[in-house]
Coordinates of N, CA and C in Angstrom, one line a residue:
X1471 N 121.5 73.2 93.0 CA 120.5 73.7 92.0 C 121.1 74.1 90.8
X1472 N 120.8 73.8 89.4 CA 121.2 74.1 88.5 C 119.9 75.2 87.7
X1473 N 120.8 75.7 86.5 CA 119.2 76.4 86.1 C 119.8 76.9 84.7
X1474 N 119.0 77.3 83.8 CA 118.4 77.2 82.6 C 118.2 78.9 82.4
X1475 N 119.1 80.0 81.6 CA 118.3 81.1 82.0 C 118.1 81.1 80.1
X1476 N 116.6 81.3 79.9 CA 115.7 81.7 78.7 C 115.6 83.2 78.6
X1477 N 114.7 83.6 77.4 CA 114.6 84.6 77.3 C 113.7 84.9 76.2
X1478 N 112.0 85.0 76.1 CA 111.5 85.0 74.5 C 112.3 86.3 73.2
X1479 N 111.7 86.2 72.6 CA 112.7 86.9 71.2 C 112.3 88.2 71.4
X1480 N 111.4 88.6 72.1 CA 110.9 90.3 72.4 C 111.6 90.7 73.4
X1481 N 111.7 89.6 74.7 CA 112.3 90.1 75.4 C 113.1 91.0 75.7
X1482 N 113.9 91.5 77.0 CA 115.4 92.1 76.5 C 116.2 91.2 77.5
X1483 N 115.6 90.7 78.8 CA 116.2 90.5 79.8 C 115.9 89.1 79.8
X1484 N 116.6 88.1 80.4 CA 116.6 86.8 80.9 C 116.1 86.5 82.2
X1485 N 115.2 85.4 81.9 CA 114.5 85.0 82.9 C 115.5 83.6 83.8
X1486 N 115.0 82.8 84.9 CA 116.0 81.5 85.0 C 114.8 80.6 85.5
X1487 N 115.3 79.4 85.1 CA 114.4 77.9 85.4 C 115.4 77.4 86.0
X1488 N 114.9 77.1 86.9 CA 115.8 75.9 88.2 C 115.3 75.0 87.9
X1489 N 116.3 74.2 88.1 CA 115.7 72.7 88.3 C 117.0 71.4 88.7
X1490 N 116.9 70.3 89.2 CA 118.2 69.6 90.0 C 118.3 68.7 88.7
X1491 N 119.4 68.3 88.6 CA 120.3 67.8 87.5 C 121.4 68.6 86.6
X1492 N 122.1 67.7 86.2 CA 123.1 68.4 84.9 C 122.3 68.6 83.8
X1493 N 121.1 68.6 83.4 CA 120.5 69.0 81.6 C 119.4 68.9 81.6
X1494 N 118.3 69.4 81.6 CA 117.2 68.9 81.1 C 116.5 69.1 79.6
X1495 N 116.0 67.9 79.6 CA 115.3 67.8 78.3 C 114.7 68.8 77.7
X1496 N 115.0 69.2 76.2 CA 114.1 70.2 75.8 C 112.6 70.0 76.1
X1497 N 111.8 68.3 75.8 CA 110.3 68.7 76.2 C 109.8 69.2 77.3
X1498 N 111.0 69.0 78.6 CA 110.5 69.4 79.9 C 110.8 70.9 79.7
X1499 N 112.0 71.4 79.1 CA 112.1 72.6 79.2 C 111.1 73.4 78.6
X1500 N 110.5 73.1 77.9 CA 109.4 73.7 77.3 C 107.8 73.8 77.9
X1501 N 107.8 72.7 78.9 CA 106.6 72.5 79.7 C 106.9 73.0 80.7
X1502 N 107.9 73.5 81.2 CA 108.5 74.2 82.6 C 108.3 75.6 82.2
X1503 N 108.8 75.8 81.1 CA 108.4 78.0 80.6 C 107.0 77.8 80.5
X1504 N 106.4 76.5 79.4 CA 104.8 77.4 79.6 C 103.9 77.0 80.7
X1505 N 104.4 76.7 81.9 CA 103.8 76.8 83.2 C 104.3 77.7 83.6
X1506 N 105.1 78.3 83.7 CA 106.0 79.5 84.6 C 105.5 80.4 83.8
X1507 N 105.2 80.7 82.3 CA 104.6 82.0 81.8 C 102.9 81.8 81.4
X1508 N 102.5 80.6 81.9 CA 100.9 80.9 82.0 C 100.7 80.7 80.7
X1509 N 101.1 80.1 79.7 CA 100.4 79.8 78.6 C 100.2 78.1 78.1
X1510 N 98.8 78.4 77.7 CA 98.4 77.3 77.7 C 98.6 76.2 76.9
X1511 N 98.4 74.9 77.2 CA 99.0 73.9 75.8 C 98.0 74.0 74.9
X1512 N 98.3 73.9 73.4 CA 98.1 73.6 72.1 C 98.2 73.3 71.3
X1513 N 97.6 72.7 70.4 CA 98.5 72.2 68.9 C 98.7 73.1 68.4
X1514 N 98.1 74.1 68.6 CA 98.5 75.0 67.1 C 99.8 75.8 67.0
X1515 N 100.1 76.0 68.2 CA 101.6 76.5 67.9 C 103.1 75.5 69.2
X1516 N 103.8 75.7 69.2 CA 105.3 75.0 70.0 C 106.3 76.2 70.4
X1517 N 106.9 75.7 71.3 CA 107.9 76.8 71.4 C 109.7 76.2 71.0
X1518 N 110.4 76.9 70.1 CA 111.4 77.0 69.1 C 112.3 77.2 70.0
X1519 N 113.5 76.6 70.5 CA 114.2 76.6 71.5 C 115.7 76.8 71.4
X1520 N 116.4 78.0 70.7 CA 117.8 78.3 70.0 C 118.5 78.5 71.0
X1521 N 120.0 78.0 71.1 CA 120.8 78.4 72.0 C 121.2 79.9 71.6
X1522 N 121.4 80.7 72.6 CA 121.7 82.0 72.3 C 123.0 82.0 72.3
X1523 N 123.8 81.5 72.5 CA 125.4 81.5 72.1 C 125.7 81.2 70.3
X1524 N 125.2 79.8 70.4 CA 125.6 79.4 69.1 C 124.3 79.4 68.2
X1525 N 123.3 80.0 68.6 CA 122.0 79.6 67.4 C 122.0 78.2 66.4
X1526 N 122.2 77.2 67.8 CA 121.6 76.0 67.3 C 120.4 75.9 67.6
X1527 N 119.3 75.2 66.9 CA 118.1 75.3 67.3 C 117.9 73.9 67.8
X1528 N 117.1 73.7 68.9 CA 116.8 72.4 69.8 C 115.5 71.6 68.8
X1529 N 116.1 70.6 68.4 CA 114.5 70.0 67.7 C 113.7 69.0 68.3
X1530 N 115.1 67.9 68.4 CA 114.5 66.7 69.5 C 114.4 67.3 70.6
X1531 N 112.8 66.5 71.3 CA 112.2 66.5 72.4 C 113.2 66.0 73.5
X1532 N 113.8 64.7 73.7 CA 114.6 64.2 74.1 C 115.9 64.8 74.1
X1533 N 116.4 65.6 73.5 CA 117.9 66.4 73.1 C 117.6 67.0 75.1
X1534 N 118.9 66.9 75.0 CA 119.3 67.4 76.5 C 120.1 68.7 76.4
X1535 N 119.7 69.6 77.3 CA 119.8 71.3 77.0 C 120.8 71.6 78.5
X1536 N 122.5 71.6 78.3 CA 122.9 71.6 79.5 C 122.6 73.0 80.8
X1537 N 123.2 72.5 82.0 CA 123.1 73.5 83.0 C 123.9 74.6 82.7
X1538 N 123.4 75.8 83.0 CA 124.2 77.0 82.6 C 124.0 77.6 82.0
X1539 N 123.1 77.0 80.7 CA 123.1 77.3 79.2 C 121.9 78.6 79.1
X1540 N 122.1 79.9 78.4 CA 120.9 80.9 77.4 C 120.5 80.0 76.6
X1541 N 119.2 80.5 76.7 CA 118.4 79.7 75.2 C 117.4 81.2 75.1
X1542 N 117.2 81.2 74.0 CA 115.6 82.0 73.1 C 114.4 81.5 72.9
X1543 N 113.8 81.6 73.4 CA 112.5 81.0 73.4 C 111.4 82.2 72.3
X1544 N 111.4 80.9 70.6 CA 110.2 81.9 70.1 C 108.8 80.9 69.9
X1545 N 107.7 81.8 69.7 CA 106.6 81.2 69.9 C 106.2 80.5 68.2
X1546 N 106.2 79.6 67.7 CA 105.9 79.7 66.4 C 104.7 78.5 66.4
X1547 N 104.0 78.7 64.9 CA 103.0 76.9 64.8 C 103.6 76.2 64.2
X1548 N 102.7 75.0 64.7 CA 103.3 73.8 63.9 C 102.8 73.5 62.8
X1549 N 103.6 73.2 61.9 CA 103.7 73.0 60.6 C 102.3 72.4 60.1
X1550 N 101.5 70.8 61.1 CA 100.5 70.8 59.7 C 99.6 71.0 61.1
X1551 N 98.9 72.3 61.7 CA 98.3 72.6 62.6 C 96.9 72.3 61.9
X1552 N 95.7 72.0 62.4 CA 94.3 72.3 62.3 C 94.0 73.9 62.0
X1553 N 93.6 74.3 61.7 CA 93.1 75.7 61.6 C 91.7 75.8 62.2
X1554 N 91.8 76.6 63.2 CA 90.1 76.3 64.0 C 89.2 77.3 63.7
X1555 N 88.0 77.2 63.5 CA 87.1 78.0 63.4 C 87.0 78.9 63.8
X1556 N 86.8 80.2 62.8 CA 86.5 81.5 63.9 C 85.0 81.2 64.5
X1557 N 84.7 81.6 65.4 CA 84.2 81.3 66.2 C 83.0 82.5 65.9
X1558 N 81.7 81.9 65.9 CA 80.6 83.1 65.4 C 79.3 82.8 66.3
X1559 N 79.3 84.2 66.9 CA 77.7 83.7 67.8 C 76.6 83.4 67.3
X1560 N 75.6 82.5 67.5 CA 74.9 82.1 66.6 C 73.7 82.4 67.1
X1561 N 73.4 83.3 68.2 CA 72.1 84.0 68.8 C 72.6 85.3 68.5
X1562 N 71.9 86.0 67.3 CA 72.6 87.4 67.7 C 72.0 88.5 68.1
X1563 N 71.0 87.9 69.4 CA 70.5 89.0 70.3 C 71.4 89.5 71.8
X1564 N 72.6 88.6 71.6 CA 73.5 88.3 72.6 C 74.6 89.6 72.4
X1565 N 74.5 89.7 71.0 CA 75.7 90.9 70.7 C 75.0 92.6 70.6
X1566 N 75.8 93.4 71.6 CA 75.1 94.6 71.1 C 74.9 95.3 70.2
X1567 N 73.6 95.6 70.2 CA 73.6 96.4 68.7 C 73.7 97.7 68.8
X1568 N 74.5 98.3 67.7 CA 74.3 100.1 67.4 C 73.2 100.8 67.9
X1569 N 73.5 101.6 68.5 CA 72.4 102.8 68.5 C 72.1 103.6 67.0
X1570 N 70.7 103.8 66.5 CA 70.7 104.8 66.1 C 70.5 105.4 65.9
X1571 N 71.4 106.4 65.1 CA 71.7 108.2 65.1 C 70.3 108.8 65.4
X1572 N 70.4 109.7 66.7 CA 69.5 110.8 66.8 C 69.4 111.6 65.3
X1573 N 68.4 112.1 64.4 CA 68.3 112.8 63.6 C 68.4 114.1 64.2
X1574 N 68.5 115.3 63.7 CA 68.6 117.0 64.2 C 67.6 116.8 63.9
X1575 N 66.4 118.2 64.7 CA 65.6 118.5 64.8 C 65.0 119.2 63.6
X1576 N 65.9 119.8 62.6 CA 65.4 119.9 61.4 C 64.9 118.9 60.7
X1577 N 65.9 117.7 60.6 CA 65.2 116.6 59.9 C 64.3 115.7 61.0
X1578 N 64.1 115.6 62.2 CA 62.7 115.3 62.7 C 61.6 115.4 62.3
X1579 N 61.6 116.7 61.7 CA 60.3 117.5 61.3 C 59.4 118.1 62.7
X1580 N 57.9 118.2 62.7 CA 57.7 119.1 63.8 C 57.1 118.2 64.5
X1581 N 56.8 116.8 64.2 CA 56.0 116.1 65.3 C 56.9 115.5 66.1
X1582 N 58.6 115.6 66.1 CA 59.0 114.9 67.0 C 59.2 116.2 68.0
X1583 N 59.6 117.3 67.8 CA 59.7 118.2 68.8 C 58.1 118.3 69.8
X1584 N 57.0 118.0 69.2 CA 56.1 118.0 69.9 C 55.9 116.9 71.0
X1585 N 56.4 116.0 71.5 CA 56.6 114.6 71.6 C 57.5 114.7 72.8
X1586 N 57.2 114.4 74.0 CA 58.2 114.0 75.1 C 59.4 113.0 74.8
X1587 N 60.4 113.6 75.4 CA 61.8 112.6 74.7 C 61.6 111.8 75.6
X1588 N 62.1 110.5 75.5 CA 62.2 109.7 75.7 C 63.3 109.3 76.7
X1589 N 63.8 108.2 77.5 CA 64.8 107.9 78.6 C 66.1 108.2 77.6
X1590 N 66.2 107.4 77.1 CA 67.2 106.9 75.7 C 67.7 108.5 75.5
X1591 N 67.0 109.5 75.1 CA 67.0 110.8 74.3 C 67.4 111.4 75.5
X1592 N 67.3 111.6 76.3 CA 67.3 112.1 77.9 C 68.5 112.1 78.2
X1593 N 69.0 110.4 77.8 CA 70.6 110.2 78.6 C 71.5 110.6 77.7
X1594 N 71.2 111.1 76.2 CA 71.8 111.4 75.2 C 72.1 113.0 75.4
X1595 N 71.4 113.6 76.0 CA 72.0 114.8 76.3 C 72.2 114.9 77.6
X1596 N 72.5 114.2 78.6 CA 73.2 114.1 80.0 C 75.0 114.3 80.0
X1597 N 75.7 115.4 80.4 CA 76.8 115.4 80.1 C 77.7 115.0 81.2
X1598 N 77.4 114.2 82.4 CA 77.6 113.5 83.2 C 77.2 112.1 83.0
X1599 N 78.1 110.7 82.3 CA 77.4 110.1 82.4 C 77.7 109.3 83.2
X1600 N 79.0 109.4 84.1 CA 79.5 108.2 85.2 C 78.1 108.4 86.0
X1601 N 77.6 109.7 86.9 CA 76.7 109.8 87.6 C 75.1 109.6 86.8
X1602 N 75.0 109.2 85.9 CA 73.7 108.9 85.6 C 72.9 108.0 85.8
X1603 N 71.4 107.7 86.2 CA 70.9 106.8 86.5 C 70.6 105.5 85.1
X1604 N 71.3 104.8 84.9 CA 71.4 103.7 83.7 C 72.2 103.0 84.3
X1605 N 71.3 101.6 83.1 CA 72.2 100.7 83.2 C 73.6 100.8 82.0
X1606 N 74.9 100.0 82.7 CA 76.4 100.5 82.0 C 76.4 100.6 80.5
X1607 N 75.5 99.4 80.1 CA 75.5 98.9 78.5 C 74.7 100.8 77.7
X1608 N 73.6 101.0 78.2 CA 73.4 102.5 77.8 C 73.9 103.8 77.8
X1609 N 74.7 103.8 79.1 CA 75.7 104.4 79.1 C 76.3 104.8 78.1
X1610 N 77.1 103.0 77.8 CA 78.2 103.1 76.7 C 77.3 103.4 75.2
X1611 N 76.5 103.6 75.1 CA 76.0 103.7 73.8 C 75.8 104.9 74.2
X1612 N 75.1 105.8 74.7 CA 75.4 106.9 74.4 C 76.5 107.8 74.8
X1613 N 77.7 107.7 75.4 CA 79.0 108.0 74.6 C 79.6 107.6 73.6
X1614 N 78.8 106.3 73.1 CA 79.3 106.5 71.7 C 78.7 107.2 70.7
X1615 N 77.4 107.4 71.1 CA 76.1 108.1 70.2 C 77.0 109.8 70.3
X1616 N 77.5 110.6 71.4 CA 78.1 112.1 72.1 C 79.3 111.6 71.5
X1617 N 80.3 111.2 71.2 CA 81.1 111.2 70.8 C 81.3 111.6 68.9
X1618 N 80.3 110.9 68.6 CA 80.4 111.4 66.9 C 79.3 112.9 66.7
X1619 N 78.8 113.5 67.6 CA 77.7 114.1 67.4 C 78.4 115.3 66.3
X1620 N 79.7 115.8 66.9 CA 80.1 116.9 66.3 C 80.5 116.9 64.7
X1621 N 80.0 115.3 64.1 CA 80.6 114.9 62.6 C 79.3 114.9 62.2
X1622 N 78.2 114.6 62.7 CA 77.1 114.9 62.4 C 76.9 115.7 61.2
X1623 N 75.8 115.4 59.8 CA 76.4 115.9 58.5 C 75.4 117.4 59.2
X1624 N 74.6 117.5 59.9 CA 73.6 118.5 60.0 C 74.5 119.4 60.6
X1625 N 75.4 119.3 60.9 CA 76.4 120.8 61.8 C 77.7 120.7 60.9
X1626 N 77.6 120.7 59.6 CA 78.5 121.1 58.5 C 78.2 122.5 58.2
X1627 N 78.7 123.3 57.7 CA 78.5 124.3 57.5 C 79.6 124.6 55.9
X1628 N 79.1 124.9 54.6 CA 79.4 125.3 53.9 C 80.1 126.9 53.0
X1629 N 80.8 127.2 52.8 CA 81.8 128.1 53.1 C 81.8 128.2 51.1
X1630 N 81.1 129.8 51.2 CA 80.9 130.0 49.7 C 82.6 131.0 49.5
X1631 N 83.3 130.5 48.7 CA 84.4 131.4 48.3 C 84.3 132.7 47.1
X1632 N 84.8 133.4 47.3 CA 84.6 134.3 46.3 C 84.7 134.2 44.8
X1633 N 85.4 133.2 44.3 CA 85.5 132.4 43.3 C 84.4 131.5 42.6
X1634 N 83.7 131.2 43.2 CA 82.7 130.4 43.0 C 80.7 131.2 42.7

């Protein structure tokens, strides 16, 4: 068994590819790391294949990478890659939307304090909310709703100096 030990450019430590023969090809060598590290094939980028001894860099596919040998593996694109679409949802009742902001009860005015709160309003002052009865997506909206309450411009408090 011969083997191949790599190492990407973040790394610190060396990894090893086995494999039988005296050399394998850089294309196999390259299709051997991105099955062994789970990444997937693409055009848009290649992996850059420098000997860590001499920082020759492997170009040909065919170039034969002997047994024994460190290499660096960096992730880069290829030169005339496609550039793909960001990708944009095109129903946008699919994405969730903001909650919003409870007003203070000063700016309510008096007919909302007359007015049974609501579920929504209910779970907004629940300070338990793992244990609360909701579904997760409400939940998370109102810890995000409790989480800014305290920036809230209505609990500013202005601070007259003696100078002024």
């Amino acid at each position: 068994m011969s083997c191949i030990r790599f190492k990407f450019k973040s790394n610190l430590e060396y990894e090893k590819m086995t494999f039988d023969g005296m050399g394998l090809s850089l294309g196999e060598l390259r299709g051997a790391i991105m099955k062994q590290k789970n990444i997937g094939q693409s055009n848009a980028f290649t992996l850059q294949v420098v000997d860590a001894q001499t920082n020759i860099v492997y170009k040909d596919d065919a170039e034969v990478i002997p047994r024994n040998a460190s290499v660096v593996v960096k992730r880069v694109p290829v030169a005339n890659a496609v550039k793909l679409p960001k990708t944009q949802h095109k129903d946008p009742s699919i994405l969730p939307q903001p909650e919003k902001r409870l007003l203070s009860k000063q700016q309510q005015g008096p007919k909302a304090t007359a007015a049974a709160p609501s579920a929504k309003e209910q779970l907004l002052q629940v300070a338990d909310l793992a244990n609360a009865d909701a579904t997760e997506e409400e939940k998370i909206l109102a810890a995000i709703s409790q989480s800014g309450d305290g920036f809230d411009p209505a609990n500013y408090a202005r601070f007259h100096s003696r100078y002024n």
